[in-house]
GROMACS .gro file of C-alpha atoms in nm:
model
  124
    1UNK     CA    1 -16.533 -16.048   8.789
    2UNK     CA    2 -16.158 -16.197   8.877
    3UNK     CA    3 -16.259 -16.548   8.756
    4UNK     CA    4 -15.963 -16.771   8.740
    5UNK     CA    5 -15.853 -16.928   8.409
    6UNK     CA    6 -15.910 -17.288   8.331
    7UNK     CA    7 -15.529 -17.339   8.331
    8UNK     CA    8 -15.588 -17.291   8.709
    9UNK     CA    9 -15.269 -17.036   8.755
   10UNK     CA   10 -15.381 -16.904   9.102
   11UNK     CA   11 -15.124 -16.616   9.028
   12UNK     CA   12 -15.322 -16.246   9.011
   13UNK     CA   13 -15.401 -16.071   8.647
   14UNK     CA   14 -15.200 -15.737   8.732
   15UNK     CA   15 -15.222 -15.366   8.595
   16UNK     CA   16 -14.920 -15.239   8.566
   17UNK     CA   17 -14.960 -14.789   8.576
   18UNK     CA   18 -14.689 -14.644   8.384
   19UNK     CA   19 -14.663 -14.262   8.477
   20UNK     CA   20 -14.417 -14.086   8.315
   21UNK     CA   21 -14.522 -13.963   7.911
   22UNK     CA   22 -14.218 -14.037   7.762
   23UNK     CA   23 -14.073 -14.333   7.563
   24UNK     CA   24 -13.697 -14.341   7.741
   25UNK     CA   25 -13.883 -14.392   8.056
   26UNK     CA   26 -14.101 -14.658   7.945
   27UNK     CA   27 -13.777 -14.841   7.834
   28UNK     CA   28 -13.570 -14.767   8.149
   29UNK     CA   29 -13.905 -14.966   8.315
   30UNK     CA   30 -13.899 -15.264   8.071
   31UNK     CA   31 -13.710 -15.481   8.273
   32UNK     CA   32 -13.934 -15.399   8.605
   33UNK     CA   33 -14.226 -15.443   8.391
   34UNK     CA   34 -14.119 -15.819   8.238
   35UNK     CA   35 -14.008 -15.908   8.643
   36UNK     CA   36 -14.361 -15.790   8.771
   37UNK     CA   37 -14.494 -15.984   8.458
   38UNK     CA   38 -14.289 -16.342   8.545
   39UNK     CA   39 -14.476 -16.307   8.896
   40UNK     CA   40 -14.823 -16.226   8.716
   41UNK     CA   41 -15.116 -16.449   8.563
   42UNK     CA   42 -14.983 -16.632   8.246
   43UNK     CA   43 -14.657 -16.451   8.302
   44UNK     CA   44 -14.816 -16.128   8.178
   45UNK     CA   45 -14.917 -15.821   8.249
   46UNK     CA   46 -15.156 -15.511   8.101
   47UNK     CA   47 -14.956 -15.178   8.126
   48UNK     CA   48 -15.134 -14.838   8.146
   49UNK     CA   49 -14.935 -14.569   7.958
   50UNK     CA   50 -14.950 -14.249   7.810
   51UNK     CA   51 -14.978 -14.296   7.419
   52UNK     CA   52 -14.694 -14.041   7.451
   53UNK     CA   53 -14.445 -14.348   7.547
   54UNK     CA   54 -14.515 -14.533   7.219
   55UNK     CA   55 -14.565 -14.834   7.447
   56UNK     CA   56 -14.779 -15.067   7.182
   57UNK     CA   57 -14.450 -14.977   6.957
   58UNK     CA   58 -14.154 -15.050   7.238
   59UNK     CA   59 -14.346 -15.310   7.457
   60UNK     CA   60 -14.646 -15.404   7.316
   61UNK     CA   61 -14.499 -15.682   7.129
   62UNK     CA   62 -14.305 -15.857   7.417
   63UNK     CA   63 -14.460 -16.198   7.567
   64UNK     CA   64 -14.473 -16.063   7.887
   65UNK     CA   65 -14.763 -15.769   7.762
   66UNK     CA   66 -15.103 -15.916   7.768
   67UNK     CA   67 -15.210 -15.564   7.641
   68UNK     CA   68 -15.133 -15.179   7.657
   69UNK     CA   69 -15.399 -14.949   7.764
   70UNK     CA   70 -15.386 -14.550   7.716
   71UNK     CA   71 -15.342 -14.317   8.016
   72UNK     CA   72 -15.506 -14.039   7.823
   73UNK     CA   73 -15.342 -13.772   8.078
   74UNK     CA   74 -15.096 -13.550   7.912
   75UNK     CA   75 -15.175 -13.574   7.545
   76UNK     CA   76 -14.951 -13.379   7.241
   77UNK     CA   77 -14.928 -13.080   7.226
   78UNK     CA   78 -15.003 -13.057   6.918
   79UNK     CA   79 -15.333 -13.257   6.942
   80UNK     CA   80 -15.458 -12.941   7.142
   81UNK     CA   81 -15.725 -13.088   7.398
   82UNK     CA   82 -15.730 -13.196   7.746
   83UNK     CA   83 -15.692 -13.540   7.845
   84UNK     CA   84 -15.989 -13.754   7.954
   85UNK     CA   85 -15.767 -13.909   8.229
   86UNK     CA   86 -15.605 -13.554   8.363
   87UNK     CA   87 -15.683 -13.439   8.688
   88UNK     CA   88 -15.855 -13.597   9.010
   89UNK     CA   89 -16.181 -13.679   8.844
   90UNK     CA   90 -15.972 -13.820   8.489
   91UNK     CA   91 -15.794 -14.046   8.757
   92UNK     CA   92 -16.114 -14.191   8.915
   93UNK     CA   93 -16.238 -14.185   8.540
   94UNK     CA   94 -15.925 -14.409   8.460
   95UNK     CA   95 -16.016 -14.654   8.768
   96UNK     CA   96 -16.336 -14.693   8.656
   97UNK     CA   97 -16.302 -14.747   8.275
   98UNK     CA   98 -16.041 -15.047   8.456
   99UNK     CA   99 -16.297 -15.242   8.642
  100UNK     CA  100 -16.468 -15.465   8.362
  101UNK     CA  101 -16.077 -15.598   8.295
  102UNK     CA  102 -16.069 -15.775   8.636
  103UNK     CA  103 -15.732 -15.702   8.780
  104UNK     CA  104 -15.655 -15.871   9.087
  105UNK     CA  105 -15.329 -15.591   9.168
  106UNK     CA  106 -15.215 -15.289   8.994
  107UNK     CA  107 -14.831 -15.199   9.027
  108UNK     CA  108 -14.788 -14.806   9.054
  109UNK     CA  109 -14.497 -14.721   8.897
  110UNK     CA  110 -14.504 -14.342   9.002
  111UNK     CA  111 -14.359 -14.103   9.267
  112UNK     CA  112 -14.743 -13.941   9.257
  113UNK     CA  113 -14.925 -14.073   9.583
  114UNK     CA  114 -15.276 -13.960   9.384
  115UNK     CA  115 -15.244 -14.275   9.137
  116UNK     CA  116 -15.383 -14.465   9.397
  117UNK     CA  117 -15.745 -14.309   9.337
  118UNK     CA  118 -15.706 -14.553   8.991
  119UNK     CA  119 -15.696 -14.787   9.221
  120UNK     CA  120 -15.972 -14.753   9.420
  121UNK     CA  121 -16.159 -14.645   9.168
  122UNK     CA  122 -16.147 -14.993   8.947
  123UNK     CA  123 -16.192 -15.189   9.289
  124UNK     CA  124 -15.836 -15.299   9.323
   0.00000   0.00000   0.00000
């Protein structure tokens, strides 16, 4: 699945796992995200975050975004349901739904050692 691109850039396709659920956060992590991007396949990176964050709105246009994907964990209040990513089996739910992408590395930007079951879970 982690075929390289004909352009031959040996660098890995990376995940980048955005915690947090809200948008000042996301932007406080731009410039970690664009460094982790310059050091990533084609310079860019796919960041996993909470649709909370507005991250397609703040990020999602930048060169260094390849694409955004939702971390459906904590959704609005207002939406009244659970997330499909929430809890242990949401997280190894979340890996999983990741493995047809390919990623070579996922970057955890969390202080929550259970993020790494994502990993795992897509094969990372």
């Amino acid at each position: 699945m982690n075929k390289r691109p004909a352009s031959g850039d040996q660098r890995p396709r990376t995940a980048v796992l955005h915690q947090w659920v809200g948008m000042g956060d996301l932007v406080w992590h731009a410039p970690y995200i664009r460094r982790i991007a310059e050091t990533s396949r084609d310079g860019q990176v796919s960041v996993i975050a909470s649709p909370t964050t507005f991250a397609r709105e703040l990020i999602g246009h930048e060169p260094c975004v390849r694409e955004i994907i939702d971390f459906d964990r904590h959704p609005r209040r207002e939406e009244g349901r659970r997330g499909r990513h929430r809890g242990t089996l949401g997280l190894w739910r979340m890996g999983r739904e990741l493995r047809d992408y390919g990623f070579d590395r996922i970057i955890l930007l969390t202080n929550h050692t259970n993020r790494s079951i994502v990993a795992v879970a897509a094969g990372i």
